[in-house]
Structure formats: C-alpha cells, structure tokens
Amino acid sequence: MSTPNLPTPNLPTPNLIALRNPRTGEADGTVRATTSNELRACADRLRLAQPGWASLTPSERAAQLLDWKAAILEAREAIVSALIADTGRLKESNQEFDAFIGTIDRWARMGVELLNADRRFTSMMGFVDIDRNYRPLGVVGIISPWNFPLVLSTIDALPALMAGCAVLLKPSEVTPRFVQPLRATLGAVPALDAVFDIVIGDGTIGTQMIEDCHVDAICFTGSVTMGRKVASLAASAFIPAFLELGGKDAAIVCADADLDLATSALLWGSTSNAGQACQSIERIYVHRSIVAPFVELLSAKASNIGLCFPNIDKPGLGPIIAERQIEVIETHLADAIAKGAKVTAGIGSVERHGGGAWVRPTVLIGVTHDMLIMTQETFGPILPVMAFDTVEEAVSLANDSRFGLSAAVFAGSEVSAVAIGTRLDAGAVSINDATLTAFLWEGEKHSFKLSGLGGSRMGAAGLLRFVRSQALLIKTNGPTRDPWWY
C-alpha cells in the first residue's frame, strides 16, 4: 500500500544566531535564540521555585553551590573548549575557568559568614532591640558581555544565588557556546537547576526581561550606550539596576617611579586578553623627565610580545573576539596617526591572519586629548603615552574623562602614590601595580561617572545588594498593658 503524498506542514523557521570563529573570521556554528514564550515560561518557573530556594539556610545553599562546582569540574574540558571556540584564546580560557571555580568557593564561604552574622543590636532607647532580616530580591536578571563569557556571566549570578535569589541569565549572543555544557552540569543539582536558567538572544531578549517584568532586579555589564537603555528600562519597571559599564583607565607614572616595574605592569595591564577588558589601562601619563627612557623600555618589552598565531598554544596575544570591535580599534588608531601620533611598538593597525583580526601591543607617543585613542574606550592592546610636568597636571589629565572605572599610580613611595590615587575619579586605584581589581574582590568600590551605577559587585556588598534589609523592632522589657509612649 503506497503512502499518500501529504503536504509539508508550514513549520516556523528556528531563529538561529550564527556564531563566528574569531581566529578564522568564519561562521562555524549556530545557536537557537530563545522565543518570547520560552522566556516567559522560564521566568515563571524561576519565580515559582525561588521561595523554596530562599527558605534554605545559607549553609544549605552553599552546599548546593559546592555540589555544582563538583559537576562543573567534571565538565571542564567541554566548557573550556566552548570558551576557546568563541574567543580564540587558550591561556585566558583556562584562567577564566579557574577564576569561576574560585568564585564559587569564595561565595560559598563568605556568603555563609555574611548571612549568618549576628545582626541584632540594642537601640538608643535601651528597651528596644533592632534585628535585621535579609529578604532576597526575587528573580535577578543578568545581561553579560562577550569578553569574558563565563566569568562575567556568573560574577553576579553566584552571590545572587547565595543570597537566596533565582537568576535568569542572558549572556552575549557573540560568545554563547559555553551555555550548553554549563547548563548540562545543573542536572546534577536539581535544587539549583530550579532557580538558575539561561536564555539566548540579542538585545531584544534583554529588553523583554525588564519590560515584561520577568525580573525583580537587573545586572548589566557592557557599553555606556546599552547601559543607559537598561537603566531607563529598569526605572520604568521600578526595579534596581546594577550597571558595570565602560572604562578608559588611566595610569600616572611619577618621576621617581621604578621604570622596570611600571613598564612591565602597564604592559600586562594594557594587553591582557588583547586589551579586551573593561579594566585595561588605556591611557598612560608619564613625568616629562623620564618619558624618553620609559617609552624606550616599554616599546622594547612590547615588541617582544607576538601573536598566538597560527597555533593557539603559541605565546602571544589572541584575536579580537567581537567583529564590531575591529572597526573601533581601526578607527581609533587611524585617527591618532592622522593627528600626529607616532608608533614606537607594533605596526599601528589591525592585522589579518587566517581570516581573524589581530593587534600587536602598540605604543603611541605624541598623543593628545583631541584624539579618540585618549577619550573613547578602545578595547584593544594600545598603550598611548603622554608627558606631564606636574602632579596637578597629571591628575587633571587622568580625570579629564567621562569614565571612572579604575586607575593606577606608580611612584617612589607608597605615601606619595596613595596621595595621588585619592585624587583620581576612579572606583579602584592600583598603587605601584596595574589592574589589580581583576584579581582582588575584597575591595568594595563604586564606579565613577559613566563607568557604572548601583552597588559594588566587590566585597561584602557584592552579595548584600541582592537582599532587602527588613528591620524588626523588638521591645525587650516584657509585656505591659499600655504602649511605652502612652
């Protein structure tokens, strides 16, 4: 008996996002974007499960996180391979995984200490005690960027989970391959699986998360332009917004600084992850009396750093990850050179190898604040050096920016370096080193100017911003017939 030729059903075409390999420049995979209905169902599921998660003790939640850590460690190869495919880098992907594991350990330990700390004290009245009760915010939404896909997706998620919140994460659609292997590990921890989920998509999904009231707070890491939009949406939804935005970090090198230390630290601080980090040093101000030997030494060291091409395990800088960032770097370099900047290390342009875009450590002199390279976020391994004559001038130049994320100061003494650092409009200042905020989480800091808004993600505040404090005012002198004020 023959089978009739039935008409092909008109099925909807899946909304696929093409994935680009930054080492080759080619699209070598796809991922399906989450639909609006799926987003709604996911948010509803998280909201339903969150009270049960919040009812666990801090120690019980910490135990769940540590169980998850064990499953993640077993999936290390798959997760790191996904990071490598999306970012084109080997060393940094392994470092990123290790940093993620360390963050789980940190919050599992510190979260218990913070949430179990005695919060009761006697008021000024003497017969009334005040006890603080922490109530988690509910469902926390997270929109994370592409430069460190795993760490920046979980840097807010882990303390939010430890605080008793559910988490709805939307990572960057540029680097989402880690999602599948990471999500698979959640199956080993059902209680955590119920309150942590990941959606895929572009800015439309992020907008819907806020506009449709799917979340009770939003964490965003990304550009100032998108940060403004997120802040506006959050204000309309009347929910807290924690924004970690761009940077144009400045370094000041005083006349008595250790040049060998300063050049090595600043070279690392500017070129780590090929400069694709918000806390990268992007402006260097050097006292005029030492600018010549400083540039000579910095340029010599920079010229010794190559590209990790053609082999990914070759020492050197990785490729530019996001395609849209290539044009930014090219524009900034071309603008600086056209306006008189000179290249003393690197070639002053983006290189193409194997289809990918690469930038060598590039030292520029003759730069001014009329150039894009000194005023806008470049997000590449570029080290522009500008001379100053007085400390007052250096502080003024460093503060002449719409950004205020972090900074660095190098001087012959800690006292003089700290004195300068306290005058800088920056949330974290590394003293006689650079980019320490990338490693040290204990220092609570707030971003200045357009570099961010909301509570610190560092220190104890990194967890406590995800709870509301409820004051319980307890009369302690025993029951009486009348109120004390009668």
CSV table of C-alpha atoms in Angstrom, one decimal:
chain,number,residue,atom,x,y,z
A,1,MET,CA,0.0,0.0,0.0
A,2,SER,CA,1.5,3.3,-1.1
A,3,THR,CA,1.8,6.2,1.3
A,4,PRO,CA,0.0,9.3,0.1
A,5,ASN,CA,2.0,12.5,-0.6
A,6,LEU,CA,0.9,14.7,2.3
A,7,PRO,CA,1.6,18.4,2.1
A,8,THR,CA,4.7,19.6,4.0
A,9,PRO,CA,3.5,21.4,7.2
A,10,ASN,CA,4.4,25.1,7.3
A,11,LEU,CA,6.7,24.9,10.3
A,12,PRO,CA,8.3,28.1,11.6
A,13,THR,CA,12.0,28.5,10.8
A,14,PRO,CA,14.0,28.4,14.0
A,15,ASN,CA,15.6,31.7,15.0
A,16,LEU,CA,19.2,30.8,14.6
A,17,ILE,CA,22.2,33.0,15.5
A,18,ALA,CA,25.3,32.5,13.5
A,19,LEU,CA,28.5,32.0,15.6
A,20,ARG,CA,31.8,33.5,14.4
A,21,ASN,CA,35.2,31.9,15.0
A,22,PRO,CA,37.5,34.9,15.8
A,23,ARG,CA,40.6,33.0,14.7
A,24,THR,CA,39.3,32.4,11.2
A,25,GLY,CA,36.6,35.0,10.8
A,26,GLU,CA,34.2,32.3,9.6
A,27,ALA,CA,30.7,31.4,10.8
A,28,ASP,CA,31.2,27.8,12.1
A,29,GLY,CA,28.1,27.2,14.2
A,30,THR,CA,24.7,28.3,15.2
A,31,VAL,CA,22.6,28.6,18.4
A,32,ARG,CA,18.9,28.9,18.6
A,33,ALA,CA,17.5,32.1,20.2
A,34,THR,CA,15.0,31.9,23.0
A,35,THR,CA,11.5,32.9,22.0
A,36,SER,CA,9.3,35.3,23.9
A,37,ASN,CA,7.1,32.5,25.1
A,38,GLU,CA,10.0,30.4,26.2
A,39,LEU,CA,11.4,33.4,28.1
A,40,ARG,CA,8.1,33.9,29.9
A,41,ALA,CA,7.8,30.2,30.8
A,42,CYS,CA,11.4,30.2,32.1
A,43,ALA,CA,10.8,33.3,34.2
A,44,ASP,CA,7.6,31.9,35.6
A,45,ARG,CA,9.3,28.7,36.5
A,46,LEU,CA,12.1,30.5,38.3
A,47,ARG,CA,9.7,32.7,40.2
A,48,LEU,CA,7.7,29.7,41.4
A,49,ALA,CA,10.9,27.9,42.7
A,50,GLN,CA,12.6,30.9,44.3
A,51,PRO,CA,10.8,30.9,47.7
A,52,GLY,CA,11.8,27.3,48.2
A,53,TRP,CA,15.4,28.2,47.5
A,54,ALA,CA,15.2,31.2,49.8
A,55,SER,CA,13.9,29.0,52.6
A,56,LEU,CA,17.1,27.0,52.7
A,57,THR,CA,19.7,28.1,55.2
A,58,PRO,CA,22.8,29.8,53.9
A,59,SER,CA,24.8,26.7,54.7
A,60,GLU,CA,22.4,24.6,52.6
A,61,ARG,CA,22.6,26.9,49.7
A,62,ALA,CA,26.4,26.9,49.9
A,63,ALA,CA,26.4,23.1,49.9
A,64,GLN,CA,24.3,23.2,46.7
A,65,LEU,CA,26.8,25.5,45.0
A,66,LEU,CA,29.7,23.3,46.0
A,67,ASP,CA,27.9,20.2,44.6
A,68,TRP,CA,27.5,22.2,41.4
A,69,LYS,CA,31.2,23.0,41.5
A,70,ALA,CA,32.0,19.3,41.5
A,71,ALA,CA,29.8,18.7,38.4
A,72,ILE,CA,31.5,21.7,36.7
A,73,LEU,CA,35.0,20.4,37.4
A,74,GLU,CA,34.0,17.1,35.6
A,75,ALA,CA,32.9,19.2,32.6
A,76,ARG,CA,36.0,21.3,32.5
A,77,GLU,CA,37.1,20.2,29.1
A,78,ALA,CA,33.8,20.8,27.4
A,79,ILE,CA,33.4,24.2,29.0
A,80,VAL,CA,36.9,25.4,28.2
A,81,SER,CA,36.6,24.1,24.6
A,82,ALA,CA,33.5,26.1,24.2
A,83,LEU,CA,35.2,29.3,25.5
A,84,ILE,CA,38.2,28.7,23.2
A,85,ALA,CA,35.9,28.3,20.2
A,86,ASP,CA,34.1,31.6,20.9
A,87,THR,CA,37.1,33.7,22.0
A,88,GLY,CA,40.0,32.2,20.0
A,89,ARG,CA,42.3,32.1,23.1
A,90,LEU,CA,43.7,29.2,25.1
A,91,LYS,CA,45.5,30.5,28.2
A,92,GLU,CA,42.9,33.0,29.1
A,93,SER,CA,40.1,30.5,28.7
A,94,ASN,CA,41.7,28.2,31.2
A,95,GLN,CA,42.3,31.1,33.6
A,96,GLU,CA,38.7,32.1,33.2
A,97,PHE,CA,37.5,28.6,34.2
A,98,ASP,CA,39.8,28.6,37.2
A,99,ALA,CA,38.6,32.1,38.3
A,100,PHE,CA,35.0,30.8,38.0
A,101,ILE,CA,35.7,27.9,40.3
A,102,GLY,CA,37.4,30.2,42.8
A,103,THR,CA,34.4,32.5,42.8
A,104,ILE,CA,32.1,29.6,43.7
A,105,ASP,CA,34.4,28.7,46.7
A,106,ARG,CA,34.6,32.3,47.8
A,107,TRP,CA,30.9,33.0,47.9
A,108,ALA,CA,30.1,29.6,49.4
A,109,ARG,CA,32.4,30.5,52.3
A,110,MET,CA,31.8,34.2,52.6
A,111,GLY,CA,28.1,34.1,51.9
A,112,VAL,CA,27.5,31.8,54.9
A,113,GLU,CA,29.5,34.2,57.1
A,114,LEU,CA,27.7,37.3,55.9
A,115,LEU,CA,24.2,35.9,56.1
A,116,ASN,CA,24.7,34.1,59.4
A,117,ALA,CA,26.4,37.1,61.1
A,118,ASP,CA,24.6,38.4,64.2
A,119,ARG,CA,22.6,41.4,63.1
A,120,ARG,CA,20.8,42.2,66.3
A,121,PHE,CA,21.7,45.2,68.5
A,122,THR,CA,20.2,47.4,71.2
A,123,SER,CA,18.7,50.7,70.1
A,124,MET,CA,19.3,54.1,71.7
A,125,MET,CA,16.1,53.6,73.7
A,126,GLY,CA,17.6,50.7,75.6
A,127,PHE,CA,14.5,48.6,75.8
A,128,VAL,CA,14.1,48.1,72.1
A,129,ASP,CA,16.4,45.8,70.1
A,130,ILE,CA,16.7,46.1,66.4
A,131,ASP,CA,17.2,42.9,64.3
A,132,ARG,CA,17.8,43.0,60.6
A,133,ASN,CA,16.2,40.3,58.5
A,134,TYR,CA,17.5,39.8,54.9
A,135,ARG,CA,14.9,39.2,52.2
A,136,PRO,CA,16.2,38.2,48.8
A,137,LEU,CA,15.1,40.4,45.9
A,138,GLY,CA,13.4,37.6,44.0
A,139,VAL,CA,14.4,36.9,40.4
A,140,VAL,CA,17.6,38.6,39.3
A,141,GLY,CA,18.2,39.2,35.6
A,142,ILE,CA,21.8,39.3,34.3
A,143,ILE,CA,22.9,40.6,30.9
A,144,SER,CA,26.6,39.8,30.4
A,145,PRO,CA,29.2,40.7,27.7
A,146,TRP,CA,31.4,38.8,25.3
A,147,ASN,CA,35.0,39.4,26.5
A,148,PHE,CA,34.9,37.0,29.5
A,149,PRO,CA,31.8,35.0,28.7
A,150,LEU,CA,31.9,32.6,31.7
A,151,VAL,CA,33.3,34.8,34.5
A,152,LEU,CA,31.2,37.9,33.7
A,153,SER,CA,28.0,35.8,33.3
A,154,THR,CA,28.5,34.4,36.8
A,155,ILE,CA,30.2,37.2,38.8
A,156,ASP,CA,26.8,38.5,39.7
A,157,ALA,CA,24.9,35.2,39.5
A,158,LEU,CA,26.8,33.4,42.2
A,159,PRO,CA,26.3,36.0,45.0
A,160,ALA,CA,22.6,36.4,43.9
A,161,LEU,CA,22.1,32.7,44.2
A,162,MET,CA,23.8,32.6,47.6
A,163,ALA,CA,21.6,35.4,48.8
A,164,GLY,CA,18.5,33.3,48.0
A,165,CYS,CA,17.5,34.8,44.7
A,166,ALA,CA,16.7,33.0,41.5
A,167,VAL,CA,18.8,34.0,38.4
A,168,LEU,CA,17.8,34.5,34.8
A,169,LEU,CA,21.0,34.9,32.7
A,170,LYS,CA,21.3,36.3,29.2
A,171,PRO,CA,24.9,36.1,28.0
A,172,SER,CA,26.2,37.8,24.9
A,173,GLU,CA,25.0,36.3,21.7
A,174,VAL,CA,28.6,36.8,20.4
A,175,THR,CA,30.1,34.1,22.7
A,176,PRO,CA,27.3,31.8,23.9
A,177,ARG,CA,28.8,28.3,23.3
A,178,PHE,CA,29.7,27.8,26.9
A,179,VAL,CA,26.0,27.8,27.8
A,180,GLN,CA,25.2,24.2,26.6
A,181,PRO,CA,28.0,22.5,28.6
A,182,LEU,CA,27.4,24.7,31.7
A,183,ARG,CA,23.7,24.1,31.6
A,184,ALA,CA,24.2,20.4,31.4
A,185,THR,CA,26.0,20.5,34.8
A,186,LEU,CA,22.9,21.9,36.5
A,187,GLY,CA,21.3,18.5,36.1
A,188,ALA,CA,23.5,17.2,38.9
A,189,VAL,CA,22.0,19.7,41.3
A,190,PRO,CA,18.2,19.8,41.0
A,191,ALA,CA,17.6,22.4,43.6
A,192,LEU,CA,19.9,24.8,41.8
A,193,ASP,CA,18.6,23.8,38.4
A,194,ALA,CA,15.2,25.0,39.5
A,195,VAL,CA,16.4,28.6,40.2
A,196,PHE,CA,19.1,29.2,37.6
A,197,ASP,CA,18.4,29.3,33.9
A,198,ILE,CA,20.0,30.8,30.8
A,199,VAL,CA,18.3,32.3,27.7
A,200,ILE,CA,19.9,33.1,24.4
A,201,GLY,CA,19.4,36.1,22.2
A,202,ASP,CA,20.3,39.6,21.3
A,203,GLY,CA,19.2,42.8,23.0
A,204,THR,CA,15.6,42.1,22.3
A,205,ILE,CA,15.5,39.3,24.8
A,206,GLY,CA,17.3,41.5,27.4
A,207,THR,CA,14.7,44.3,26.8
A,208,GLN,CA,11.8,41.8,27.3
A,209,MET,CA,13.3,40.5,30.5
A,210,ILE,CA,12.9,44.0,32.0
A,211,GLU,CA,9.9,45.4,30.2
A,212,ASP,CA,7.7,42.4,30.7
A,213,CYS,CA,8.6,42.3,34.5
A,214,HIS,CA,10.2,38.9,34.3
A,215,VAL,CA,12.9,40.1,36.8
A,216,ASP,CA,13.0,42.0,40.1
A,217,ALA,CA,16.5,43.4,39.6
A,218,ILE,CA,18.9,43.7,36.6
A,219,CYS,CA,22.7,43.4,36.4
A,220,PHE,CA,24.2,44.7,33.2
A,221,THR,CA,27.9,44.6,32.1
A,222,GLY,CA,28.6,46.3,28.8
A,223,SER,CA,28.7,49.6,26.9
A,224,VAL,CA,27.6,53.0,28.2
A,225,THR,CA,25.0,53.2,25.3
A,226,MET,CA,23.3,50.0,26.3
A,227,GLY,CA,23.7,50.7,30.0
A,228,ARG,CA,21.7,53.9,29.6
A,229,LYS,CA,19.0,51.9,27.9
A,230,VAL,CA,19.0,49.3,30.6
A,231,ALA,CA,18.8,52.0,33.3
A,232,SER,CA,15.9,53.6,31.6
A,233,LEU,CA,14.0,50.3,31.3
A,234,ALA,CA,14.7,49.5,34.9
A,235,ALA,CA,13.5,52.9,36.0
A,236,SER,CA,10.2,52.3,34.1
A,237,ALA,CA,9.8,48.9,35.7
A,238,PHE,CA,10.8,50.4,39.1
A,239,ILE,CA,13.5,47.7,39.8
A,240,PRO,CA,17.1,48.1,40.9
A,241,ALA,CA,19.8,48.3,38.2
A,242,PHE,CA,23.4,47.4,38.8
A,243,LEU,CA,25.5,48.6,35.9
A,244,GLU,CA,29.2,47.9,35.2
A,245,LEU,CA,30.0,49.9,32.0
A,246,GLY,CA,32.9,51.1,30.1
A,247,GLY,CA,36.3,52.3,31.1
A,248,LYS,CA,39.2,54.4,29.9
A,249,ASP,CA,41.6,53.6,32.7
A,250,ALA,CA,44.5,56.0,33.3
A,251,ALA,CA,47.9,55.4,34.8
A,252,ILE,CA,50.2,58.0,36.3
A,253,VAL,CA,54.0,57.3,36.4
A,254,CYS,CA,55.9,59.8,38.6
A,255,ALA,CA,59.5,60.9,38.1
A,256,ASP,CA,60.7,58.6,41.0
A,257,ALA,CA,58.8,55.5,39.9
A,258,ASP,CA,60.6,52.2,39.3
A,259,LEU,CA,60.6,52.1,35.5
A,260,ASP,CA,61.1,48.4,35.1
A,261,LEU,CA,58.2,47.7,37.4
A,262,ALA,CA,56.0,50.3,35.8
A,263,THR,CA,56.6,49.3,32.2
A,264,SER,CA,56.1,45.6,32.9
A,265,ALA,CA,52.9,46.1,35.0
A,266,LEU,CA,51.4,48.6,32.5
A,267,LEU,CA,52.2,46.3,29.5
A,268,TRP,CA,50.4,43.5,31.2
A,269,GLY,CA,47.5,45.8,32.3
A,270,SER,CA,47.1,47.0,28.7
A,271,THR,CA,47.5,43.8,26.8
A,272,SER,CA,45.9,41.1,28.9
A,273,ASN,CA,43.2,39.4,26.9
A,274,ALA,CA,44.5,41.5,24.0
A,275,GLY,CA,43.2,44.6,25.8
A,276,GLN,CA,39.6,43.3,25.7
A,277,ALA,CA,38.8,44.1,29.4
A,278,CYS,CA,37.0,47.0,30.9
A,279,GLN,CA,39.8,47.5,33.5
A,280,SER,CA,42.6,47.6,30.8
A,281,ILE,CA,45.0,50.6,31.1
A,282,GLU,CA,44.2,52.7,28.1
A,283,ARG,CA,46.0,56.0,28.9
A,284,ILE,CA,49.5,56.4,30.4
A,285,TYR,CA,50.7,59.8,31.7
A,286,VAL,CA,54.5,59.9,32.4
A,287,HIS,CA,56.6,62.7,34.0
A,288,ARG,CA,58.4,64.5,31.3
A,289,SER,CA,61.8,63.9,32.9
A,290,ILE,CA,61.5,60.2,32.4
A,291,VAL,CA,59.2,59.9,29.4
A,292,ALA,CA,62.0,59.1,27.0
A,293,PRO,CA,63.5,56.1,28.9
A,294,PHE,CA,60.0,55.0,29.9
A,295,VAL,CA,58.9,54.8,26.2
A,296,GLU,CA,62.1,53.1,25.1
A,297,LEU,CA,61.8,50.4,27.8
A,298,LEU,CA,58.1,49.9,27.3
A,299,SER,CA,58.5,49.7,23.5
A,300,ALA,CA,61.2,47.2,23.8
A,301,LYS,CA,59.1,45.0,26.1
A,302,ALA,CA,56.0,45.4,23.9
A,303,SER,CA,57.9,44.4,20.8
A,304,ASN,CA,58.8,41.1,22.4
A,305,ILE,CA,55.1,40.1,22.6
A,306,GLY,CA,53.8,38.4,19.4
A,307,LEU,CA,50.5,36.9,18.4
A,308,CYS,CA,49.3,33.4,19.3
A,309,PHE,CA,49.1,32.5,15.6
A,310,PRO,CA,49.0,30.2,13.7
A,311,ASN,CA,49.0,27.9,16.7
A,312,ILE,CA,46.6,28.7,19.6
A,313,ASP,CA,49.2,27.5,22.2
A,314,LYS,CA,51.9,29.8,20.9
A,315,PRO,CA,52.7,32.6,23.4
A,316,GLY,CA,51.2,36.0,22.5
A,317,LEU,CA,48.0,37.9,22.1
A,318,GLY,CA,44.8,36.3,20.9
A,319,PRO,CA,42.5,37.7,18.3
A,320,ILE,CA,39.9,40.4,18.5
A,321,ILE,CA,36.8,38.5,19.6
A,322,ALA,CA,33.8,40.6,18.5
A,323,GLU,CA,33.7,41.6,14.9
A,324,ARG,CA,32.2,45.0,15.6
A,325,GLN,CA,35.2,45.9,17.8
A,326,ILE,CA,37.6,45.6,14.9
A,327,GLU,CA,36.3,48.8,13.3
A,328,VAL,CA,36.5,50.7,16.6
A,329,ILE,CA,40.2,49.8,17.0
A,330,GLU,CA,41.0,50.6,13.4
A,331,THR,CA,39.2,54.0,13.7
A,332,HIS,CA,41.0,55.0,16.9
A,333,LEU,CA,44.4,54.1,15.5
A,334,ALA,CA,43.9,55.8,12.2
A,335,ASP,CA,42.6,59.0,13.9
A,336,ALA,CA,45.6,59.1,16.3
A,337,ILE,CA,48.1,58.7,13.5
A,338,ALA,CA,46.4,61.2,11.2
A,339,LYS,CA,46.6,63.8,14.1
A,340,GLY,CA,50.3,63.3,14.7
A,341,ALA,CA,50.7,60.3,17.0
A,342,LYS,CA,53.8,58.1,16.4
A,343,VAL,CA,54.1,54.4,16.7
A,344,THR,CA,57.1,53.1,18.7
A,345,ALA,CA,56.0,49.5,19.0
A,346,GLY,CA,53.5,47.5,16.9
A,347,ILE,CA,52.5,48.4,13.4
A,348,GLY,CA,49.7,50.9,14.2
A,349,SER,CA,46.9,48.9,12.6
A,350,VAL,CA,44.8,45.8,12.7
A,351,GLU,CA,46.4,42.7,11.1
A,352,ARG,CA,44.6,40.0,9.3
A,353,HIS,CA,45.8,36.4,9.7
A,354,GLY,CA,43.9,33.3,8.8
A,355,GLY,CA,40.7,35.3,8.5
A,356,GLY,CA,40.9,36.7,12.1
A,357,ALA,CA,41.8,40.2,13.2
A,358,TRP,CA,44.8,40.7,15.4
A,359,VAL,CA,46.5,43.6,17.1
A,360,ARG,CA,50.1,43.6,18.4
A,361,PRO,CA,50.9,45.6,21.6
A,362,THR,CA,51.0,49.1,20.2
A,363,VAL,CA,52.8,52.0,21.9
A,364,LEU,CA,51.9,55.5,20.8
A,365,ILE,CA,53.6,58.8,21.6
A,366,GLY,CA,52.6,62.4,20.6
A,367,VAL,CA,49.1,61.8,21.7
A,368,THR,CA,46.6,64.4,22.9
A,369,HIS,CA,43.1,64.6,24.3
A,370,ASP,CA,41.9,65.7,20.8
A,371,MET,CA,42.3,62.0,19.7
A,372,LEU,CA,39.8,59.2,20.1
A,373,ILE,CA,42.5,57.0,21.4
A,374,MET,CA,42.7,59.2,24.6
A,375,THR,CA,39.0,59.8,25.1
A,376,GLN,CA,36.9,56.8,24.0
A,377,GLU,CA,37.1,53.2,25.0
A,378,THR,CA,39.3,51.3,22.5
A,379,PHE,CA,39.2,47.8,24.0
A,380,GLY,CA,42.5,46.8,22.4
A,381,PRO,CA,46.1,46.4,23.3
A,382,ILE,CA,47.0,50.0,22.7
A,383,LEU,CA,49.4,52.0,25.1
A,384,PRO,CA,49.2,55.7,24.4
A,385,VAL,CA,51.9,57.7,26.4
A,386,MET,CA,51.6,61.4,27.2
A,387,ALA,CA,54.0,63.5,29.2
A,388,PHE,CA,53.1,65.7,32.1
A,389,ASP,CA,55.1,68.3,34.1
A,390,THR,CA,53.4,68.5,37.5
A,391,VAL,CA,51.3,66.2,39.6
A,392,GLU,CA,48.4,68.6,39.3
A,393,GLU,CA,48.6,68.4,35.6
A,394,ALA,CA,48.7,64.5,35.7
A,395,VAL,CA,45.6,64.4,38.0
A,396,SER,CA,43.8,66.8,35.7
A,397,LEU,CA,44.6,64.8,32.6
A,398,ALA,CA,43.6,61.5,34.3
A,399,ASN,CA,40.3,63.0,35.5
A,400,ASP,CA,39.6,64.5,32.1
A,401,SER,CA,37.4,61.6,31.0
A,402,ARG,CA,33.7,60.7,31.1
A,403,PHE,CA,34.8,57.3,32.5
A,404,GLY,CA,35.9,56.5,36.1
A,405,LEU,CA,36.3,52.7,36.5
A,406,SER,CA,39.8,52.2,37.8
A,407,ALA,CA,43.3,53.6,37.5
A,408,ALA,CA,47.0,53.1,38.5
A,409,VAL,CA,49.7,55.2,40.1
A,410,PHE,CA,53.4,54.5,40.2
A,411,ALA,CA,55.7,56.5,42.5
A,412,GLY,CA,58.8,56.1,44.5
A,413,SER,CA,56.9,55.9,47.8
A,414,GLU,CA,53.6,54.4,48.8
A,415,VAL,CA,52.6,57.6,50.6
A,416,SER,CA,53.0,59.8,47.5
A,417,ALA,CA,51.3,57.3,45.2
A,418,VAL,CA,48.3,57.0,47.6
A,419,ALA,CA,48.1,60.8,47.9
A,420,ILE,CA,47.7,61.0,44.1
A,421,GLY,CA,45.4,58.0,43.9
A,422,THR,CA,42.9,59.5,46.3
A,423,ARG,CA,42.5,62.5,44.0
A,424,LEU,CA,41.6,60.3,41.0
A,425,ASP,CA,38.0,59.9,39.9
A,426,ALA,CA,38.1,56.1,39.7
A,427,GLY,CA,36.5,53.3,41.7
A,428,ALA,CA,39.7,51.3,42.3
A,429,VAL,CA,43.3,52.6,42.1
A,430,SER,CA,46.2,50.1,41.9
A,431,ILE,CA,49.2,51.5,43.7
A,432,ASN,CA,52.6,50.6,42.2
A,433,ASP,CA,50.9,47.9,40.1
A,434,ALA,CA,48.2,47.8,37.5
A,435,THR,CA,44.8,46.2,37.0
A,436,LEU,CA,44.7,44.6,40.5
A,437,THR,CA,41.0,44.9,40.6
A,438,ALA,CA,40.9,42.0,38.1
A,439,PHE,CA,42.2,39.7,40.8
A,440,LEU,CA,41.2,41.2,44.2
A,441,TRP,CA,37.5,41.0,45.1
A,442,GLU,CA,37.7,42.2,48.7
A,443,GLY,CA,37.9,45.9,47.9
A,444,GLU,CA,34.4,47.4,47.7
A,445,LYS,CA,34.3,50.0,45.0
A,446,HIS,CA,31.9,52.2,43.1
A,447,SER,CA,32.3,53.3,39.6
A,448,PHE,CA,32.6,57.0,38.9
A,449,LYS,CA,30.9,58.9,36.1
A,450,LEU,CA,29.7,56.8,33.2
A,451,SER,CA,31.6,53.7,34.2
A,452,GLY,CA,28.7,52.4,36.3
A,453,LEU,CA,25.8,52.8,38.6
A,454,GLY,CA,24.5,50.9,41.6
A,455,GLY,CA,26.0,48.9,44.4
A,456,SER,CA,29.5,47.4,44.3
A,457,ARG,CA,30.0,43.9,43.0
A,458,MET,CA,33.2,43.7,45.1
A,459,GLY,CA,33.5,43.0,48.8
A,460,ALA,CA,30.5,42.1,51.0
A,461,ALA,CA,28.3,44.5,49.1
A,462,GLY,CA,28.6,42.1,46.1
A,463,LEU,CA,26.1,39.8,47.9
A,464,LEU,CA,24.2,42.2,50.2
A,465,ARG,CA,22.9,44.3,47.2
A,466,PHE,CA,20.7,41.3,46.4
A,467,VAL,CA,18.8,41.4,49.6
A,468,ARG,CA,16.5,44.0,51.2
A,469,SER,CA,17.1,44.7,54.8
A,470,GLN,CA,13.9,44.4,57.0
A,471,ALA,CA,14.1,45.9,60.4
A,472,LEU,CA,12.4,44.1,63.3
A,473,LEU,CA,11.9,46.4,66.2
A,474,ILE,CA,11.6,44.3,69.3
A,475,LYS,CA,10.6,45.7,72.7
A,476,THR,CA,12.5,43.7,75.3
A,477,ASN,CA,11.3,44.9,78.8
A,478,GLY,CA,8.4,42.4,78.9
A,479,PRO,CA,4.7,42.8,78.1
A,480,THR,CA,2.8,45.8,79.6
A,481,ARG,CA,-0.8,46.8,79.4
A,482,ASP,CA,0.0,50.1,77.6
A,483,PRO,CA,2.5,51.0,74.9
A,484,TRP,CA,5.6,52.7,76.3
A,485,TRP,CA,4.6,56.1,74.9
A,486,TYR,CA,1.0,56.1,76.4
